[in-house]
Tab-separated table of C-alpha atoms in Angstrom:
chain	number	residue	atom	x	y	z
A	1158	MET	CA	18.197	12.682	-11.804
A	1159	VAL	CA	14.891	14.924	-10.828
A	1160	HIS	CA	15.778	17.570	-9.045
A	1161	HIS	CA	11.375	17.630	-7.417
A	1162	VAL	CA	10.653	20.555	-5.725
A	1163	SER	CA	7.209	20.991	-3.818
A	1164	ALA	CA	5.772	24.707	-3.020
A	1165	ARG	CA	4.422	22.500	0.633
A	1166	PRO	CA	6.396	20.138	3.278
A	1167	LEU	CA	6.691	16.926	2.056
A	1168	ASP	CA	8.006	13.899	3.902
A	1169	VAL	CA	8.408	10.942	1.541
A	1170	GLY	CA	9.397	8.630	4.193
A	1171	LEU	CA	5.870	9.075	5.162
A	1172	THR	CA	4.471	9.463	2.351
A	1173	LEU	CA	5.259	6.159	-0.083
A	1174	GLY	CA	5.854	3.804	3.145
A	1175	PRO	CA	2.021	2.371	2.193
A	1176	LEU	CA	4.030	0.651	-0.654
A	1177	GLY	CA	6.252	-1.169	1.302
A	1178	HIS	CA	5.094	-4.214	2.714
A	1179	GLY	CA	6.984	-5.478	5.590
A	1180	PRO	CA	10.845	-4.542	5.812
A	1181	PHE	CA	12.416	-7.127	3.884
A	1182	ASP	CA	10.222	-6.178	0.517
A	1183	PRO	CA	12.099	-6.807	-2.390
A	1184	ALA	CA	10.389	-3.637	-4.604
A	1185	PHE	CA	11.071	-1.053	-1.566
A	1186	HIS	CA	14.201	-0.392	0.505
A	1187	ARG	CA	14.862	2.134	3.533
A	1188	ALA	CA	18.747	2.513	3.079
A	1189	GLY	CA	20.492	3.437	6.100
A	1190	ASP	CA	21.652	6.828	4.664
A	1191	GLY	CA	17.801	7.875	4.892
A	1192	SER	CA	16.964	7.487	1.344
A	1193	VAL	CA	13.613	5.253	-0.241
A	1194	TRP	CA	14.463	3.265	-2.817
A	1195	ARG	CA	11.329	1.712	-4.828
A	1196	THR	CA	10.933	-0.125	-7.920
A	1197	THR	CA	7.866	-0.140	-10.203
A	1198	LEU	CA	6.618	-1.457	-13.559
A	1199	THR	CA	5.820	1.279	-16.263
A	1200	SER	CA	3.664	0.610	-19.054
A	1201	THR	CA	6.991	1.475	-21.162
A	1202	GLY	CA	9.196	-0.768	-18.268
A	1203	PRO	CA	10.826	-1.088	-15.509
A	1204	VAL	CA	12.359	1.825	-13.503
A	1205	THR	CA	14.253	1.546	-10.106
A	1206	GLN	CA	13.585	4.977	-8.048
A	1207	ARG	CA	15.701	6.619	-5.313
A	1208	PHE	CA	13.975	9.158	-3.062
A	1209	MET	CA	16.862	11.665	-0.730
A	1210	THR	CA	15.142	14.357	0.776
A	1211	VAL	CA	17.915	17.404	0.278
A	1212	GLY	CA	15.103	20.010	2.515
A	1213	PRO	CA	11.790	20.085	4.106
A	1214	ARG	CA	10.319	20.612	0.364
A	1215	GLU	CA	13.229	19.226	-1.954
A	1216	VAL	CA	13.553	15.670	-3.213
A	1217	LEU	CA	16.422	14.270	-5.945
A	1218	VAL	CA	14.969	11.589	-7.221
A	1219	HIS	CA	17.625	9.289	-9.385
A	1220	LEU	CA	16.214	6.728	-11.560
A	1221	TRP	CA	17.298	3.655	-14.072
A	1222	GLY	CA	15.245	1.662	-16.129
A	1223	ASP	CA	13.060	2.290	-19.600
A	1224	GLY	CA	10.487	3.436	-17.776
A	1225	ALA	CA	12.398	6.004	-16.067
A	1226	PRO	CA	11.324	8.926	-18.597
A	1227	GLN	CA	7.805	7.896	-17.266
A	1228	SER	CA	8.348	7.349	-13.844
A	1229	ALA	CA	10.021	11.256	-14.185
A	1230	ASP	CA	6.993	12.724	-15.662
A	1231	GLU	CA	4.660	10.674	-13.114
A	1232	LEU	CA	6.669	11.839	-9.840
A	1233	PRO	CA	4.638	15.370	-8.927
A	1234	ILE	CA	1.207	12.893	-9.242
A	1235	LEU	CA	2.993	10.137	-6.892
A	1236	LEU	CA	4.280	12.227	-4.516
A	1237	GLY	CA	0.609	14.202	-3.848
A	1238	GLU	CA	0.790	17.157	-5.287
A	1239	ASP	CA	-2.242	17.351	-6.679
A	1240	GLU	CA	-4.414	16.363	-3.058
A	1241	ASP	CA	-6.177	19.236	-2.442
A	1242	THR	CA	-6.962	18.866	1.567
A	1243	THR	CA	-9.398	21.596	2.064
A	1244	GLY	CA	-11.555	21.588	4.831
A	1245	PHE	CA	-9.753	18.947	6.183
A	1246	ALA	CA	-9.875	19.282	10.144
A	1247	PRO	CA	-8.824	16.232	12.533
A	1248	PRO	CA	-10.339	16.185	16.187
A	1249	ALA	CA	-8.293	18.076	18.522
A	1250	LYS	CA	-6.752	14.308	19.910
A	1251	LEU	CA	-4.984	14.281	16.384
A	1252	ARG	CA	-3.478	17.986	16.645
A	1253	ASP	CA	0.472	17.216	17.265
A	1254	ALA	CA	-0.072	13.710	15.188
A	1255	GLN	CA	-1.051	16.287	12.539
A	1256	ARG	CA	1.969	18.905	13.216
A	1257	ARG	CA	4.242	15.378	12.910
A	1258	ALA	CA	3.403	14.340	10.053
A	1259	THR	CA	3.531	17.391	8.221
A	1260	GLY	CA	4.672	16.622	5.294
A	1261	LEU	CA	2.344	13.718	4.761
A	1262	ARG	CA	1.006	13.106	1.600
A	1263	LEU	CA	-1.166	10.194	0.388
A	1264	VAL	CA	0.665	8.402	-2.533
A	1265	VAL	CA	-0.641	7.909	-5.887
A	1266	THR	CA	1.313	4.734	-8.322
A	1267	GLY	CA	-1.747	4.451	-10.396
A	1268	MET	CA	-0.546	0.930	-10.900
A	1269	VAL	CA	-3.799	-0.954	-10.163
A	1270	LEU	CA	-2.358	-4.093	-10.175
A	1271	GLU	CA	0.510	-3.603	-8.895
A	1272	ALA	CA	-1.177	-2.071	-5.655
A	1273	LEU	CA	-4.243	-5.002	-5.656
A	1274	VAL	CA	-1.924	-8.151	-5.368
A	1275	PRO	CA	-0.360	-7.711	-2.461
A	1276	ALA	CA	-4.083	-6.690	-0.822
A	1277	VAL	CA	-5.274	-10.261	-1.984
A	1278	LEU	CA	-2.362	-12.014	-0.201
A	1279	GLU	CA	-2.774	-9.837	2.913
A	1280	GLN	CA	-6.297	-11.503	3.220
A	1281	ARG	CA	-7.699	-13.561	6.238
A	1282	VAL	CA	-3.650	-13.686	7.284
A	1283	GLN	CA	-1.224	-12.481	9.509
A	1284	THR	CA	0.293	-10.242	8.047
A	1285	PRO	CA	4.482	-11.316	8.519
A	1286	ILE	CA	2.570	-14.827	5.978
A	1287	ALA	CA	1.788	-12.093	3.758
A	1288	HIS	CA	4.937	-10.379	3.788
A	1289	ARG	CA	7.137	-13.767	3.746
A	1290	ALA	CA	4.671	-14.892	0.636
A	1291	TRP	CA	5.514	-10.867	-1.196
A	1292	ARG	CA	8.526	-11.682	-1.247
A	1293	ARG	CA	9.614	-15.537	-2.262
A	1294	LEU	CA	6.931	-14.295	-5.548
A	1295	LEU	CA	9.089	-11.430	-6.748
A	1296	ALA	CA	12.519	-13.111	-5.592
A	1297	ARG	CA	11.191	-16.357	-8.192
A	1298	TYR	CA	8.877	-14.506	-10.643
A	1299	GLY	CA	10.355	-10.326	-10.320
A	1300	LEU	CA	12.639	-8.567	-12.697
A	1301	ARG	CA	16.095	-7.856	-12.251
A	1302	ALA	CA	15.806	-4.185	-10.319
A	1303	PRO	CA	17.455	-1.622	-13.129
A	1304	GLY	CA	20.345	0.603	-12.138
A	1305	PRO	CA	22.215	0.258	-8.840
A	1306	ALA	CA	19.206	-1.078	-6.810
A	1307	PRO	CA	20.470	-2.584	-3.151
A	1308	ALA	CA	20.841	-6.252	-3.533
A	1309	GLY	CA	18.461	-8.749	-3.952
A	1310	MET	CA	15.568	-5.742	-5.130
A	1311	ARG	CA	12.871	-6.741	-7.703
A	1312	VAL	CA	9.936	-5.464	-10.152
A	1313	VAL	CA	6.803	-6.420	-9.521
A	1314	PRO	CA	6.029	-8.979	-12.721
A	1315	ASP	CA	3.898	-8.589	-15.287
A	1316	ALA	CA	0.022	-9.470	-15.553
A	1317	ARG	CA	0.741	-12.127	-18.338
A	1318	THR	CA	3.792	-13.456	-15.268
A	1319	TRP	CA	0.980	-13.964	-12.569
A	1320	ALA	CA	-1.845	-15.240	-14.380
A	1321	ARG	CA	0.758	-17.762	-15.038
A	1322	ILE	CA	1.826	-19.011	-11.792
A	1323	PRO	CA	2.083	-22.244	-11.492
A	1324	GLU	CA	0.157	-24.118	-8.301
A	1325	TRP	CA	2.564	-25.598	-6.582
A	1326	ASP	CA	4.408	-21.932	-6.742
A	1327	TRP	CA	1.307	-20.744	-4.758
A	1328	HIS	CA	1.640	-23.765	-1.901
A	1329	ARG	CA	5.581	-23.097	-2.140
A	1330	ALA	CA	5.274	-19.560	-1.132
A	1331	GLY	CA	2.116	-20.674	1.427
A	1332	ILE	CA	-1.124	-19.405	-0.831
A	1333	ASP	CA	-4.308	-21.171	0.042
A	1334	PRO	CA	-5.648	-22.116	-3.779
A	1335	ALA	CA	-8.303	-18.971	-2.910
A	1336	ARG	CA	-6.969	-16.428	-2.877
A	1337	ALA	CA	-3.598	-18.056	-6.110
A	1338	ARG	CA	-7.209	-17.965	-7.779
A	1339	THR	CA	-8.382	-14.151	-6.919
A	1340	ILE	CA	-4.613	-13.091	-8.371
A	1341	THR	CA	-4.780	-14.858	-11.198
A	1342	ARG	CA	-8.673	-13.648	-11.791
A	1343	CYS	CA	-7.133	-9.957	-11.276
A	1344	ALA	CA	-4.126	-10.428	-14.040
A	1345	ALA	CA	-6.797	-12.123	-16.588
A	1346	VAL	CA	-8.315	-9.019	-16.535
A	1347	ALA	CA	-5.716	-6.617	-15.634
A	1348	PRO	CA	-6.423	-3.702	-18.284
A	1349	ARG	CA	-9.848	-3.422	-17.089
A	1350	LEU	CA	-8.793	-2.746	-14.064
A	1351	GLU	CA	-6.174	-0.633	-14.873
A	1352	GLU	CA	-8.638	1.343	-16.084
A	1353	ALA	CA	-9.971	2.189	-12.615
A	1354	SER	CA	-7.532	5.059	-11.945
A	1355	ALA	CA	-9.257	7.141	-14.478
A	1356	MET	CA	-12.883	6.847	-12.581
A	1357	PRO	CA	-14.249	8.336	-10.480
A	1358	ARG	CA	-13.754	6.670	-7.160
A	1359	ALA	CA	-17.068	4.961	-5.951
A	1360	GLU	CA	-17.444	3.129	-10.260
A	1361	ALA	CA	-13.325	2.807	-9.724
A	1362	ARG	CA	-13.951	0.385	-6.687
A	1363	SER	CA	-17.071	-0.969	-8.258
A	1364	ARG	CA	-14.686	-2.139	-10.832
A	1365	LEU	CA	-12.553	-3.872	-8.528
A	1366	GLU	CA	-14.492	-5.452	-6.447
A	1367	ARG	CA	-16.777	-7.516	-9.600
A	1368	VAL	CA	-13.925	-9.410	-9.645
A	1369	VAL	CA	-14.536	-13.085	-7.812
A	1370	GLY	CA	-12.565	-12.543	-4.478
A	1371	VAL	CA	-12.055	-8.854	-4.537
A	1372	GLY	CA	-13.911	-7.721	-1.463
A	1373	ALA	CA	-13.972	-4.239	0.423
A	1374	TRP	CA	-11.075	-4.497	2.482
A	1375	THR	CA	-9.088	-5.527	-0.569
A	1376	SER	CA	-10.461	-2.560	-2.749
A	1377	ALA	CA	-10.092	-0.004	-0.365
A	1378	GLU	CA	-6.347	-1.158	0.217
A	1379	THR	CA	-5.695	-1.014	-4.195
A	1380	ALA	CA	-7.832	2.490	-3.852
A	1381	GLN	CA	-5.274	3.930	-0.661
A	1382	ARG	CA	-2.096	2.937	-3.057
A	1383	ALA	CA	-3.365	3.188	-6.305
A	1384	PHE	CA	-5.396	6.272	-6.374
A	1385	GLY	CA	-4.764	8.125	-3.357
A	1386	ASP	CA	-8.097	7.489	-1.778
A	1387	ALA	CA	-8.155	10.329	0.655
A	1388	ASP	CA	-11.718	8.247	1.296
A	1389	ALA	CA	-11.434	4.285	1.517
A	1390	VAL	CA	-11.719	3.355	4.880
A	1391	SER	CA	-10.749	-0.865	5.330
A	1392	VAL	CA	-13.295	-2.142	6.958
A	1393	GLY	CA	-12.903	-5.341	8.208
A	1394	ASP	CA	-9.280	-4.788	8.848
A	1395	PHE	CA	-8.688	-7.020	11.844
A	1396	HIS	CA	-6.958	-3.984	14.292
A	1397	LEU	CA	-8.096	-0.763	12.764
A	1398	ALA	CA	-11.623	-0.314	13.950
A	1399	ALA	CA	-10.419	-1.050	17.200
A	1400	THR	CA	-7.498	1.057	17.342
A	1401	VAL	CA	-10.037	4.011	15.878
A	1402	GLY	CA	-12.109	3.751	18.534
A	1403	TRP	CA	-9.791	3.615	20.859
A	1404	VAL	CA	-7.087	7.069	19.938
A	1405	LEU	CA	-10.660	8.674	19.515
A	1406	THR	CA	-12.873	7.860	22.300
A	1407	GLY	CA	-10.573	5.602	24.805
A	1408	ARG	CA	-12.675	2.511	24.084
A	1409	ARG	CA	-12.174	-0.106	21.716
A	1410	THR	CA	-14.886	-0.226	18.784
A	1411	ASP	CA	-15.979	-2.540	15.870
A	1412	ASP	CA	-16.359	-1.339	11.969
A	1413	VAL	CA	-19.285	-0.026	12.448
A	1414	GLY	CA	-19.041	2.263	15.435
A	1415	MET	CA	-15.083	2.671	13.868
A	1416	LEU	CA	-17.606	4.057	10.345
A	1417	ARG	CA	-19.895	6.428	13.127
A	1418	LEU	CA	-16.403	7.924	14.096
A	1419	LEU	CA	-15.622	8.935	10.788
A	1420	ASP	CA	-17.884	9.995	9.300
A	1421	PRO	CA	-17.877	13.350	10.377
A	1422	TYR	CA	-14.508	13.123	8.845
A	1423	THR	CA	-16.012	12.330	4.844
A	1424	PRO	CA	-14.202	12.799	2.317
A	1425	TYR	CA	-11.315	12.333	4.697
A	1426	ARG	CA	-11.760	9.028	6.455
A	1427	HIS	CA	-8.765	7.625	4.849
A	1428	ARG	CA	-6.474	10.349	6.182
A	1429	LEU	CA	-7.698	10.644	9.087
A	1430	THR	CA	-6.524	6.918	10.118
A	1431	ARG	CA	-3.552	7.816	8.423
A	1432	LEU	CA	-2.822	10.224	11.405
A	1433	VAL	CA	-4.178	7.274	13.778
A	1434	LEU	CA	-1.607	4.967	13.071
A	1435	LEU	CA	1.165	7.258	13.055
A	1436	ASP	CA	0.199	9.028	17.060
A	1437	HIS	CA	2.201	7.669	19.000
A	1438	HIS	CA	-0.419	5.986	20.765
A	1439	PRO	CA	0.166	2.758	22.791
A	1440	GLY	CA	-3.393	1.672	21.490
A	1441	ALA	CA	-6.039	-0.800	22.013
A	1442	PRO	CA	-4.778	-3.387	24.281
A	1443	ARG	CA	-5.084	-6.892	23.179
A	1444	ARG	CA	-7.769	-9.230	24.305
A	1445	GLY	CA	-6.542	-13.174	24.868
A	1446	PRO	CA	-3.025	-14.733	23.538
A	1447	ARG	CA	-1.378	-14.194	20.232
A	1448	ARG	CA	-1.984	-17.077	17.182
A	1449	PRO	CA	1.121	-18.202	16.419
A	1450	LEU	CA	1.825	-18.112	12.590
A	1451	SER	CA	-0.345	-20.515	10.386
A	1452	GLU	CA	1.545	-21.694	7.958
A	1453	TYR	CA	-0.600	-22.543	4.754
A	1454	ARG	CA	2.486	-25.261	3.214
A	1455	ALA	CA	1.900	-27.559	6.767
A	1456	PHE	CA	-1.743	-28.574	5.840
């Protein structure tokens, strides 16, 4: 067990929240007692983590598995202790949100492929469809979580396993050939992608985007989780631009308009969008009927 004490407020739920992919993610679980469970595959082996907040700046972390010692050493990085927010000043409309989220950090996993795969799964499809595929793939190919993890928890597969998933299992999970090929290509060059964690952010994202099928949206989503990139904006997101425009100006906007609104907050544009999404605002009015969920397996 590690007793982690921070020098400033720490909200574990908000900080680790982006690592969860849906309410039934096999690698991420919020328990009824307020604890947060997470699994990951470190370079030294799998690990199960249980985070329990015991104070506004304190958290107890239980660790199980071969990767536990490495995970313990990397906890300060994971929890954003190195994050520098000097100079970040959100607009007046978001100051209440900032006060409510005083313990928000930008998580830094350092695990590129682990963040990249679910981002690819979420390309061009409705979120519930992507989350369902993630659950099915981890249930079939993930490792059993070490220790007394909640039932059904799994550890993400390694690169070799992702690369060897047969075509029919991608199809059964509802993944079209284009996204399946992108994940396979990423897995084939995983060591090169993992090196991006130590690169300057622009170079890191450029390396990710050299893989065919990985565009600006996917690299941004990966950079936010793996690198804690405070400036990575998810351009191309189905709802983000409209929500940013609505919260900041009361009007919907597109990606170009969103970037114009966010430009004064460089290099903290992603951090600002986190506050936008956490703000308890009704959001931009929707246009048109909701689309029914589209299952690739039915094609």
